Amino acid sequence: MVFRKPPDGGWGWVIVVVSFFTQFLCYGSPLAVGVLYLEWLDAFGEGKGKTAWVGSLANGIGLLASPVCSICVSSFGARPVAIFSGFMVAGGLMMSSFAPNIYFLYVSYGIVVGLGCGLLYTATVTITCQYFDKRRGLALGLISTGSSVGLFIYAALQRELIELYGLDGCLLIVGALSLNILACGSLMRPLESSSSPPEKTFVDKVPDQYFVYHEKEKTVEENISILEKGYTDEKCVNNVPDCKQDSISNKNVLSSINVNEKDTYKKKVVEQTNFCKQLAKRKWQLYLTYWKETMVLFKNKVFSALFVAILLFDIGGFPPSLLMEDVARSANISEDDYYMPLISIIGIMTTVGKLILGILADFKWVNTLYLYVTTLLMTGVALFAIPFAKSYLTLAMLSGILGFLTGNWSIFPYVTTKTVGIEKLTHAYGILMFFAGLGNSLGPPIVGWFYDWTQEYDTAFYFSGLCVLLGGFLLLLAALPCWNACTNQSSKLPPNTYSYKVASNA
């Protein structure tokens, strides 16, 4: 497959639009699952920790399976994966309307919908990067806002649908809306100019006669007898009267093979066997190289602190988007005081945060790592303030602040690139996204278990704030210039990495 140079426009803008709506349709319900969470609590009567697993799986499983998603898109292309994933998301949502218990939701909503969202996210990002080069940052920023806008709209939409049609009807309608992903996926035309047959590998170029020996080891004489028998049988079928005569002549021809020819054939068999062994050894070396590169990444103390920070941030920072509605209900806030769902406020402010923080990261005088650390520390402080919020207004303000700070996802690739270098970005980003998915999966259940244990959310959000603050301080400590000087690690960083210095960047 020969790809053209990214056009940075043209059909690329159609790709941006359909990718925006794809993320809007697939992530709208999982990100606004807090509205459904309240209904599941009442419908199944399970604990908050057990029920929270549904939403955490839906948002975390796609990140956990990001390596598998990347392989699928690379193997089959963005358009087939998007269409297939559209069926997964829509089917998972519709199946969830018939859930008899919470365990059924773990599979239908948590795993099926979550994995479909992960595949769609990878497909949209991949196809957008293929169509854009100079404007890639703008294009990715535009499509990433689709999930935040989906959170804003779906929070109010699902609440309204539940009031009109009940929980089951809401899931059926939302699932039907997700079928529009199929139309979006069909427009993801691959960027290619021509199709050429794949170049044969070295194994494919090996002549067929090299493969005449059986899987079991045989001598040269045994292989010759096999060839003799096959040739004779073929002649007998085609010409019965001449069968006996041909058999005798074939034996005479084969017996006339001299010792040098036998040695040559045996040498070819040995060479082919050695080639297979070398190929297996090379594959094994690739796996060893992958793990060696992974260990080199973790020798960089900033990267090690970054993976701890993203894990703790998602454990502590993700639960508010899932549980904020239940926090308001636990604080005995009347629904008449609601001007807008708290989850909708989080969604719209996340969009604003992504745009503003992304713009700030482009300024040369802004150190993106310190900017990211600042968002972590402020998030921890906001989480500590949630137990003191006893009115809708204060909860709405905290929701807006948390939503804005959650927009730090837009600068996370900047931080990763500055930490490990552009050459190792893909490798490092995949590892970090795995830990982010792990944090998304564990955060809400942990907060729910704290509530089941204490019957109040105060302790749970103190724990969440402590996790985020701890991750922020560890990352700050690893990035301080004085710490670099004390440990003399700057010279040991992998190639194409950067040591963060306040004097030069901030």
Short mmCIF file of C-alpha atoms in Angstrom, two decimals:
data_model
loop_
_atom_site.label_atom_id
_atom_site.label_comp_id
_atom_site.label_asym_id
_atom_site.label_seq_id
_atom_site.Cartn_x
_atom_site.Cartn_y
_atom_site.Cartn_z
CA MET A 1 0.00 0.00 0.00
CA VAL A 2 1.48 3.35 -1.08
CA PHE A 3 0.26 6.40 0.85
CA ARG A 4 0.26 9.90 -0.51
CA LYS A 5 1.66 12.88 1.29
CA PRO A 6 -0.84 14.18 3.92
CA PRO A 7 -2.95 16.83 2.13
CA ASP A 8 -3.57 18.92 5.30
CA GLY A 9 -7.05 19.71 4.02
CA GLY A 10 -9.48 18.58 1.37
CA TRP A 11 -11.12 15.33 2.37
CA GLY A 12 -9.14 15.60 5.59
CA TRP A 13 -11.68 18.06 6.95
CA VAL A 14 -14.42 15.49 6.30
CA ILE A 15 -12.30 13.06 8.32
CA VAL A 16 -12.13 15.62 11.15
CA VAL A 17 -15.91 16.09 11.15
CA VAL A 18 -16.75 12.38 11.12
CA SER A 19 -14.07 11.65 13.73
CA PHE A 20 -15.53 14.38 15.95
CA PHE A 21 -19.01 12.85 15.71
CA THR A 22 -17.61 9.34 16.15
CA GLN A 23 -16.06 10.29 19.49
CA PHE A 24 -19.20 12.25 20.36
CA LEU A 25 -21.45 9.22 19.75
CA CYS A 26 -19.25 6.55 21.31
CA TYR A 27 -17.97 8.40 24.39
CA GLY A 28 -21.12 10.39 25.19
CA SER A 29 -22.82 7.69 27.27
CA PRO A 30 -19.71 6.16 28.95
CA LEU A 31 -18.44 9.56 30.10
CA ALA A 32 -21.92 10.60 31.28
CA VAL A 33 -22.46 7.23 32.98
CA GLY A 34 -22.95 9.02 36.31
CA VAL A 35 -26.60 9.59 35.36
CA LEU A 36 -27.08 5.88 34.70
CA TYR A 37 -25.13 5.03 37.85
CA LEU A 38 -27.90 6.42 40.06
CA GLU A 39 -30.51 4.34 38.24
CA TRP A 40 -28.45 1.15 38.51
CA LEU A 41 -28.04 1.72 42.24
CA ASP A 42 -31.82 1.85 42.65
CA ALA A 43 -32.56 -0.96 40.16
CA PHE A 44 -30.16 -3.62 41.43
CA GLY A 45 -29.63 -2.56 45.04
CA GLU A 46 -25.91 -3.36 44.99
CA GLY A 47 -23.19 -1.44 46.82
CA LYS A 48 -21.73 1.73 45.38
CA GLY A 49 -18.31 0.14 44.93
CA LYS A 50 -19.68 -2.85 43.01
CA THR A 51 -21.95 -0.68 40.85
CA ALA A 52 -19.16 1.77 40.06
CA TRP A 53 -17.26 -1.02 38.29
CA VAL A 54 -19.63 -0.68 35.30
CA GLY A 55 -18.65 2.88 34.47
CA SER A 56 -14.99 2.43 35.37
CA LEU A 57 -14.66 -0.58 33.07
CA ALA A 58 -16.36 1.27 30.21
CA ASN A 59 -13.85 4.11 30.48
CA GLY A 60 -10.75 2.11 31.40
CA ILE A 61 -10.90 -1.03 29.28
CA GLY A 62 -10.21 0.87 26.05
CA LEU A 63 -6.99 2.30 27.50
CA LEU A 64 -5.94 -1.03 28.96
CA ALA A 65 -6.41 -2.67 25.56
CA SER A 66 -4.73 0.14 23.61
CA PRO A 67 -1.94 -2.13 22.26
CA VAL A 68 -4.57 -4.55 20.89
CA CYS A 69 -6.53 -1.65 19.41
CA SER A 70 -3.42 -0.35 17.66
CA ILE A 71 -2.71 -3.78 16.16
CA CYS A 72 -6.29 -4.06 14.88
CA VAL A 73 -6.18 -0.66 13.16
CA SER A 74 -2.75 -1.36 11.68
CA SER A 75 -3.87 -4.75 10.35
CA PHE A 76 -7.35 -3.97 8.99
CA GLY A 77 -7.43 -0.19 8.53
CA ALA A 78 -9.39 2.58 10.23
CA ARG A 79 -12.62 2.28 8.23
CA PRO A 80 -13.32 -1.46 8.82
CA VAL A 81 -12.41 -1.13 12.49
CA ALA A 82 -14.67 1.92 12.91
CA ILE A 83 -17.64 0.15 11.32
CA PHE A 84 -17.13 -3.00 13.36
CA SER A 85 -16.68 -0.99 16.57
CA GLY A 86 -19.89 0.93 15.84
CA PHE A 87 -21.77 -2.37 16.00
CA MET A 88 -19.98 -3.18 19.27
CA VAL A 89 -20.92 0.11 20.96
CA ALA A 90 -24.52 0.08 19.74
CA GLY A 91 -24.96 -3.60 20.53
CA GLY A 92 -23.46 -3.25 24.00
CA LEU A 93 -25.74 -0.34 24.88
CA MET A 94 -28.84 -2.14 23.61
CA MET A 95 -27.93 -5.37 25.43
CA SER A 96 -27.49 -3.38 28.64
CA SER A 97 -31.18 -2.44 28.53
CA PHE A 98 -32.00 -6.13 29.12
CA ALA A 99 -29.48 -6.61 31.95
CA PRO A 100 -30.93 -8.84 34.71
CA ASN A 101 -28.14 -8.03 37.17
CA ILE A 102 -25.02 -5.95 37.66
CA TYR A 103 -22.72 -8.73 36.44
CA PHE A 104 -24.37 -8.69 33.03
CA LEU A 105 -23.60 -4.96 32.83
CA TYR A 106 -19.94 -5.65 33.52
CA VAL A 107 -19.79 -7.48 30.19
CA SER A 108 -22.35 -5.64 28.03
CA TYR A 109 -21.63 -2.07 29.11
CA GLY A 110 -18.20 -2.32 30.72
CA ILE A 111 -16.28 -4.60 28.37
CA VAL A 112 -18.18 -4.52 25.04
CA VAL A 113 -18.88 -0.78 24.99
CA GLY A 114 -15.50 0.05 26.54
CA LEU A 115 -13.53 -2.00 24.02
CA GLY A 116 -15.56 -0.54 21.15
CA CYS A 117 -14.75 2.98 22.35
CA GLY A 118 -11.05 2.12 22.56
CA LEU A 119 -11.04 0.81 19.00
CA LEU A 120 -12.90 3.88 17.74
CA TYR A 121 -10.54 6.27 19.51
CA THR A 122 -7.51 4.58 17.93
CA ALA A 123 -9.16 4.53 14.50
CA THR A 124 -10.09 8.23 14.56
CA VAL A 125 -6.66 9.35 15.75
CA THR A 126 -4.87 7.16 13.20
CA ILE A 127 -6.91 8.28 10.18
CA THR A 128 -6.62 11.94 11.23
CA CYS A 129 -2.83 11.70 11.55
CA GLN A 130 -2.67 10.18 8.05
CA TYR A 131 -4.51 13.17 6.52
CA PHE A 132 -2.72 15.95 8.45
CA ASP A 133 0.89 16.88 9.03
CA LYS A 134 1.37 20.64 9.46
CA ARG A 135 -2.14 21.07 10.92
CA ARG A 136 -2.12 17.80 12.86
CA GLY A 137 -2.27 19.49 16.26
CA LEU A 138 -5.33 21.51 15.26
CA ALA A 139 -7.06 18.48 13.75
CA LEU A 140 -6.43 16.27 16.79
CA GLY A 141 -7.57 19.06 19.09
CA LEU A 142 -10.84 19.40 17.20
CA ILE A 143 -11.69 15.70 17.22
CA SER A 144 -10.72 15.32 20.90
CA THR A 145 -13.41 17.82 21.88
CA GLY A 146 -16.03 15.41 20.53
CA SER A 147 -15.90 13.30 23.69
CA SER A 148 -16.20 16.37 25.95
CA VAL A 149 -19.15 17.76 23.98
CA GLY A 150 -20.69 14.29 24.13
CA LEU A 151 -20.35 14.29 27.92
CA PHE A 152 -22.03 17.70 28.10
CA ILE A 153 -25.01 16.73 25.90
CA TYR A 154 -25.47 13.11 26.92
CA ALA A 155 -25.66 13.96 30.62
CA ALA A 156 -28.82 16.03 30.04
CA LEU A 157 -30.09 13.76 27.25
CA GLN A 158 -29.92 10.56 29.29
CA ARG A 159 -31.58 12.24 32.27
CA GLU A 160 -34.45 13.37 30.05
CA LEU A 161 -34.79 9.98 28.34
CA ILE A 162 -34.93 8.20 31.70
CA GLU A 163 -37.78 10.43 32.83
CA LEU A 164 -39.71 9.82 29.60
CA TYR A 165 -38.98 6.17 28.77
CA GLY A 166 -37.24 4.70 31.82
CA LEU A 167 -33.74 3.26 32.09
CA ASP A 168 -34.29 0.47 29.55
CA GLY A 169 -35.80 2.81 26.97
CA CYS A 170 -32.96 5.28 27.48
CA LEU A 171 -30.30 2.65 26.75
CA LEU A 172 -32.17 1.42 23.66
CA ILE A 173 -32.46 4.94 22.23
CA VAL A 174 -28.83 5.81 23.02
CA GLY A 175 -27.76 2.53 21.40
CA ALA A 176 -29.79 3.36 18.30
CA LEU A 177 -28.12 6.78 18.12
CA SER A 178 -24.74 5.04 18.24
CA LEU A 179 -25.55 3.28 14.98
CA ASN A 180 -24.75 6.58 13.28
CA ILE A 181 -21.11 5.62 13.90
CA LEU A 182 -21.49 3.27 10.93
CA ALA A 183 -22.20 6.20 8.62
CA CYS A 184 -19.24 8.12 10.05
CA GLY A 185 -16.96 5.12 9.69
CA SER A 186 -17.94 4.57 6.06
CA LEU A 187 -16.63 8.07 5.24
CA MET A 188 -13.16 7.31 6.66
CA ARG A 189 -11.66 6.79 3.23
CA PRO A 190 -8.08 5.51 3.52
CA LEU A 191 -5.39 7.81 2.17
CA GLU A 192 -3.79 5.76 -0.57
CA SER A 193 -2.78 6.38 -4.15
CA SER A 194 -2.22 2.88 -5.43
CA SER A 195 -2.31 -0.70 -4.32
CA SER A 196 0.60 -2.94 -5.07
CA PRO A 197 1.02 -6.58 -4.13
CA PRO A 198 3.00 -6.96 -0.93
CA GLU A 199 6.64 -7.64 -1.45
CA LYS A 200 7.53 -11.24 -0.82
CA THR A 201 9.51 -11.95 2.27
CA PHE A 202 12.69 -13.93 2.15
CA VAL A 203 10.81 -17.03 3.23
CA ASP A 204 8.34 -16.64 0.36
CA LYS A 205 11.19 -16.37 -2.14
CA VAL A 206 12.62 -19.76 -1.18
CA PRO A 207 12.04 -22.23 -4.07
CA ASP A 208 9.34 -24.80 -3.53
CA GLN A 209 11.74 -27.71 -3.86
CA TYR A 210 13.33 -26.66 -0.57
CA PHE A 211 10.18 -27.67 1.24
CA VAL A 212 9.79 -31.26 -0.08
CA TYR A 213 11.04 -32.81 3.12
CA HIS A 214 8.47 -33.73 5.76
CA GLU A 215 8.11 -31.98 9.12
CA LYS A 216 9.73 -35.04 10.68
CA GLU A 217 13.43 -35.37 9.95
CA LYS A 218 14.05 -37.79 7.09
CA THR A 219 17.09 -38.91 5.23
CA VAL A 220 17.74 -37.91 1.65
CA GLU A 221 16.98 -41.44 0.48
CA GLU A 222 13.55 -41.38 2.15
CA ASN A 223 12.68 -38.07 0.45
CA ILE A 224 13.77 -39.50 -2.91
CA SER A 225 11.54 -42.53 -2.41
CA ILE A 226 8.60 -40.21 -1.64
CA LEU A 227 9.22 -38.26 -4.86
CA GLU A 228 9.54 -41.52 -6.81
CA LYS A 229 6.25 -42.86 -5.45
CA GLY A 230 4.36 -39.64 -6.17
CA TYR A 231 5.66 -39.40 -9.72
CA THR A 232 4.87 -43.04 -10.43
CA ASP A 233 1.33 -42.80 -9.07
CA GLU A 234 0.63 -39.79 -11.25
CA LYS A 235 1.79 -41.64 -14.33
CA CYS A 236 -0.30 -44.68 -13.47
CA VAL A 237 -3.43 -42.58 -13.26
CA ASN A 238 -2.83 -40.87 -16.57
CA ASN A 239 -1.59 -43.84 -18.60
CA VAL A 240 -2.21 -47.28 -17.13
CA PRO A 241 -0.44 -49.42 -19.83
CA ASP A 242 2.79 -47.45 -19.49
CA CYS A 243 2.73 -47.51 -15.70
CA LYS A 244 5.10 -50.39 -15.22
CA GLN A 245 7.52 -49.18 -17.86
CA ASP A 246 7.60 -45.63 -16.46
CA SER A 247 8.16 -46.98 -12.97
CA ILE A 248 11.22 -48.89 -14.12
CA SER A 249 12.61 -45.91 -16.05
CA ASN A 250 12.06 -43.59 -13.10
CA LYS A 251 13.96 -45.93 -10.82
CA ASN A 252 16.83 -45.95 -13.28
CA VAL A 253 16.86 -42.14 -13.48
CA LEU A 254 16.72 -41.66 -9.72
CA SER A 255 19.36 -44.27 -9.07
CA SER A 256 21.67 -42.41 -11.42
CA ILE A 257 21.85 -39.41 -9.09
CA ASN A 258 25.46 -39.08 -8.12
CA VAL A 259 26.83 -38.41 -4.67
CA ASN A 260 27.50 -34.72 -5.37
CA GLU A 261 23.84 -34.05 -6.21
CA LYS A 262 22.75 -35.79 -3.02
CA ASP A 263 25.18 -33.71 -1.03
CA THR A 264 23.89 -30.53 -2.69
CA TYR A 265 20.31 -31.39 -1.85
CA LYS A 266 21.22 -32.21 1.74
CA LYS A 267 23.05 -28.90 1.99
CA LYS A 268 19.97 -27.00 0.81
CA VAL A 269 17.82 -28.77 3.42
CA VAL A 270 20.28 -27.87 6.15
CA GLU A 271 20.43 -24.24 4.96
CA GLN A 272 16.64 -23.95 5.04
CA THR A 273 16.50 -25.47 8.52
CA ASN A 274 19.11 -23.00 9.71
CA PHE A 275 17.16 -20.13 8.17
CA CYS A 276 14.03 -21.09 10.15
CA LYS A 277 16.06 -21.26 13.32
CA GLN A 278 17.56 -17.85 12.62
CA LEU A 279 14.10 -16.39 11.94
CA ALA A 280 12.78 -17.68 15.27
CA LYS A 281 15.87 -16.36 17.01
CA ARG A 282 15.36 -12.94 15.40
CA LYS A 283 11.76 -12.77 16.61
CA TRP A 284 12.91 -13.62 20.09
CA GLN A 285 15.53 -10.89 19.88
CA LEU A 286 12.81 -8.38 18.94
CA TYR A 287 10.88 -9.24 22.09
CA LEU A 288 14.01 -8.94 24.19
CA THR A 289 14.78 -5.58 22.58
CA TYR A 290 11.26 -4.34 23.37
CA TRP A 291 11.65 -5.16 27.06
CA LYS A 292 15.15 -3.72 27.17
CA GLU A 293 13.85 -0.44 25.72
CA THR A 294 11.07 -0.49 28.31
CA MET A 295 13.59 -0.88 31.12
CA VAL A 296 15.65 1.99 29.68
CA LEU A 297 12.56 4.20 29.81
CA PHE A 298 12.05 3.46 33.48
CA LYS A 299 15.67 4.41 34.20
CA ASN A 300 14.59 7.96 33.38
CA LYS A 301 13.36 9.17 36.76
CA VAL A 302 11.02 11.77 35.21
CA PHE A 303 9.30 9.06 33.17
CA SER A 304 9.04 6.81 36.24
CA ALA A 305 7.48 9.65 38.21
CA LEU A 306 5.18 10.40 35.27
CA PHE A 307 3.74 6.90 35.17
CA VAL A 308 3.12 7.01 38.94
CA ALA A 309 1.51 10.45 38.59
CA ILE A 310 -0.86 9.42 35.77
CA LEU A 311 -1.88 6.29 37.68
CA LEU A 312 -2.62 8.22 40.90
CA PHE A 313 -4.28 11.06 38.98
CA ASP A 314 -6.77 8.71 37.33
CA ILE A 315 -7.44 6.86 40.58
CA GLY A 316 -8.29 10.11 42.32
CA GLY A 317 -9.33 12.49 39.53
CA PHE A 318 -11.67 10.31 37.48
CA PRO A 319 -14.32 9.42 40.15
CA PRO A 320 -15.94 12.91 40.26
CA SER A 321 -17.11 12.60 36.65
CA LEU A 322 -18.84 9.36 37.57
CA LEU A 323 -20.02 10.03 41.13
CA MET A 324 -20.70 13.77 41.33
CA GLU A 325 -24.44 13.31 40.80
CA ASP A 326 -24.59 10.83 43.68
CA VAL A 327 -22.51 13.22 45.82
CA ALA A 328 -25.20 15.86 45.29
CA ARG A 329 -27.95 13.40 46.18
CA SER A 330 -26.05 12.31 49.30
CA ALA A 331 -25.80 15.99 50.32
CA ASN A 332 -29.65 16.17 50.16
CA ILE A 333 -29.61 18.78 47.41
CA SER A 334 -33.07 19.11 45.89
CA GLU A 335 -33.47 18.46 42.18
CA ASP A 336 -35.37 21.73 41.94
CA ASP A 337 -32.10 23.53 42.59
CA TYR A 338 -30.49 21.94 39.52
CA TYR A 339 -29.95 24.39 36.68
CA MET A 340 -27.72 21.97 34.80
CA PRO A 341 -26.43 18.43 35.54
CA LEU A 342 -23.07 18.56 37.29
CA ILE A 343 -21.65 16.09 34.79
CA SER A 344 -22.59 18.46 31.97
CA ILE A 345 -20.62 21.22 33.68
CA ILE A 346 -17.62 18.92 33.92
CA GLY A 347 -17.94 18.09 30.23
CA ILE A 348 -18.13 21.63 28.89
CA MET A 349 -15.31 22.85 31.14
CA THR A 350 -13.13 19.92 30.05
CA THR A 351 -13.49 21.19 26.48
CA VAL A 352 -12.47 24.68 27.57
CA GLY A 353 -9.56 23.28 29.56
CA LYS A 354 -8.25 21.25 26.63
CA LEU A 355 -8.24 24.30 24.38
CA ILE A 356 -6.73 26.79 26.84
CA LEU A 357 -4.09 24.44 28.25
CA GLY A 358 -3.19 23.35 24.72
CA ILE A 359 -2.70 26.99 23.69
CA LEU A 360 -0.57 27.68 26.77
CA ALA A 361 1.63 24.68 25.98
CA ASP A 362 2.54 26.24 22.62
CA PHE A 363 4.18 29.28 24.27
CA LYS A 364 7.96 28.93 24.44
CA TRP A 365 8.16 30.48 27.89
CA VAL A 366 5.81 27.85 29.37
CA ASN A 367 7.37 24.68 30.78
CA THR A 368 4.79 22.02 29.90
CA LEU A 369 5.89 19.67 32.68
CA TYR A 370 5.48 22.34 35.37
CA LEU A 371 2.14 23.30 33.82
CA TYR A 372 1.02 19.68 34.06
CA VAL A 373 2.23 19.43 37.67
CA THR A 374 0.28 22.60 38.50
CA THR A 375 -2.94 21.05 37.18
CA LEU A 376 -2.32 17.95 39.33
CA LEU A 377 -1.78 19.96 42.51
CA MET A 378 -4.85 22.13 41.88
CA THR A 379 -6.93 19.01 41.19
CA GLY A 380 -5.86 17.56 44.54
CA VAL A 381 -6.89 20.74 46.35
CA ALA A 382 -10.29 20.78 44.58
CA LEU A 383 -10.91 17.15 45.59
CA PHE A 384 -10.17 18.02 49.21
CA ALA A 385 -12.81 20.77 48.98
CA ILE A 386 -15.66 18.49 47.82
CA PRO A 387 -16.62 17.27 51.34
CA PHE A 388 -17.15 20.91 52.38
CA ALA A 389 -19.55 21.63 49.49
CA LYS A 390 -23.13 21.40 50.75
CA SER A 391 -25.00 23.37 48.06
CA TYR A 392 -25.55 23.06 44.33
CA LEU A 393 -23.64 26.29 43.65
CA THR A 394 -20.45 25.15 45.38
CA LEU A 395 -20.63 21.71 43.78
CA ALA A 396 -21.16 23.32 40.38
CA MET A 397 -18.09 25.54 40.89
CA LEU A 398 -15.96 22.59 41.94
CA SER A 399 -17.26 20.57 39.00
CA GLY A 400 -16.23 23.36 36.64
CA ILE A 401 -12.75 23.59 38.20
CA LEU A 402 -12.24 19.82 38.06
CA GLY A 403 -13.49 19.70 34.48
CA PHE A 404 -11.11 22.47 33.41
CA LEU A 405 -8.13 20.78 35.10
CA THR A 406 -9.03 17.42 33.55
CA GLY A 407 -8.34 19.12 30.22
CA ASN A 408 -4.65 18.53 31.00
CA TRP A 409 -5.03 15.46 28.77
CA SER A 410 -4.35 17.81 25.85
CA ILE A 411 -0.83 18.60 27.11
CA PHE A 412 0.04 15.09 28.24
CA PRO A 413 1.55 14.13 24.83
CA TYR A 414 3.72 17.28 25.03
CA VAL A 415 5.01 16.20 28.43
CA THR A 416 5.68 12.66 27.26
CA THR A 417 7.58 13.88 24.18
CA LYS A 418 9.77 16.20 26.22
CA THR A 419 10.47 13.40 28.68
CA VAL A 420 11.49 10.53 26.38
CA GLY A 421 11.98 12.14 22.96
CA ILE A 422 9.95 11.89 19.76
CA GLU A 423 11.57 8.59 18.72
CA LYS A 424 10.28 6.78 21.80
CA LEU A 425 6.96 8.60 22.07
CA THR A 426 4.82 5.74 20.76
CA HIS A 427 6.43 3.18 23.03
CA ALA A 428 6.27 5.38 26.12
CA TYR A 429 2.77 6.70 25.43
CA GLY A 430 1.39 3.17 25.13
CA ILE A 431 2.82 2.26 28.54
CA LEU A 432 1.45 5.43 30.15
CA MET A 433 -2.01 4.91 28.62
CA PHE A 434 -2.09 1.40 30.08
CA PHE A 435 -1.53 2.79 33.57
CA ALA A 436 -4.08 5.53 32.90
CA GLY A 437 -6.64 2.87 32.02
CA LEU A 438 -5.73 0.97 35.17
CA GLY A 439 -6.38 4.11 37.22
CA ASN A 440 -9.69 4.74 35.45
CA SER A 441 -10.79 1.19 36.22
CA LEU A 442 -9.80 1.25 39.90
CA GLY A 443 -10.71 4.82 40.91
CA PRO A 444 -14.55 4.78 41.08
CA PRO A 445 -14.81 1.35 42.75
CA ILE A 446 -12.31 2.41 45.43
CA VAL A 447 -14.30 5.58 46.15
CA GLY A 448 -17.50 3.53 46.18
CA TRP A 449 -16.01 1.05 48.63
CA PHE A 450 -15.02 3.92 50.91
CA TYR A 451 -18.66 5.04 50.90
CA ASP A 452 -19.93 1.52 51.62
CA TRP A 453 -17.49 1.34 54.51
CA THR A 454 -18.07 4.80 56.04
CA GLN A 455 -21.55 5.67 54.62
CA GLU A 456 -20.26 9.09 53.54
CA TYR A 457 -18.09 10.49 50.73
CA ASP A 458 -15.80 12.67 52.85
CA THR A 459 -13.14 10.02 53.50
CA ALA A 460 -13.32 8.84 49.89
CA PHE A 461 -12.51 12.27 48.44
CA TYR A 462 -9.82 12.91 51.04
CA PHE A 463 -8.21 9.72 49.77
CA SER A 464 -8.67 10.83 46.14
CA GLY A 465 -7.13 14.24 46.81
CA LEU A 466 -4.20 12.63 48.63
CA CYS A 467 -3.51 10.33 45.65
CA VAL A 468 -3.45 13.20 43.14
CA LEU A 469 -1.32 15.43 45.39
CA LEU A 470 1.14 12.61 45.99
CA GLY A 471 1.50 12.02 42.24
CA GLY A 472 1.98 15.74 41.59
CA PHE A 473 4.65 16.16 44.27
CA LEU A 474 6.57 13.08 43.09
CA LEU A 475 6.59 14.39 39.53
CA LEU A 476 7.65 17.86 40.69
CA LEU A 477 10.46 16.41 42.79
CA ALA A 478 11.74 14.33 39.87
CA ALA A 479 11.74 17.37 37.55
CA LEU A 480 13.42 19.92 39.84
CA PRO A 481 16.86 21.06 38.57
CA CYS A 482 18.36 20.75 42.04
CA TRP A 483 17.34 17.08 42.15
CA ASN A 484 18.99 16.55 38.75
CA ALA A 485 22.20 18.11 40.05
CA CYS A 486 22.20 16.00 43.22
CA THR A 487 21.70 12.67 41.48
CA ASN A 488 23.77 13.43 38.34
CA GLN A 489 21.20 11.71 36.23
CA SER A 490 21.01 14.30 33.47
CA SER A 491 23.92 12.75 31.62
CA LYS A 492 22.40 9.27 31.87
CA LEU A 493 19.09 10.11 30.26
CA PRO A 494 18.27 8.27 27.03
CA PRO A 495 18.95 10.10 23.74
CA ASN A 496 16.51 12.83 22.68
CA THR A 497 15.30 13.49 26.23
CA TYR A 498 15.24 16.80 28.02
CA SER A 499 16.16 17.88 31.51
CA TYR A 500 13.63 20.38 32.81
CA LYS A 501 15.31 23.55 34.07
CA VAL A 502 13.41 26.46 35.47
CA ALA A 503 15.95 28.98 34.27
CA SER A 504 15.63 28.00 30.61
CA ASN A 505 11.97 27.13 30.24
CA ALA A 506 9.94 28.86 32.90
#
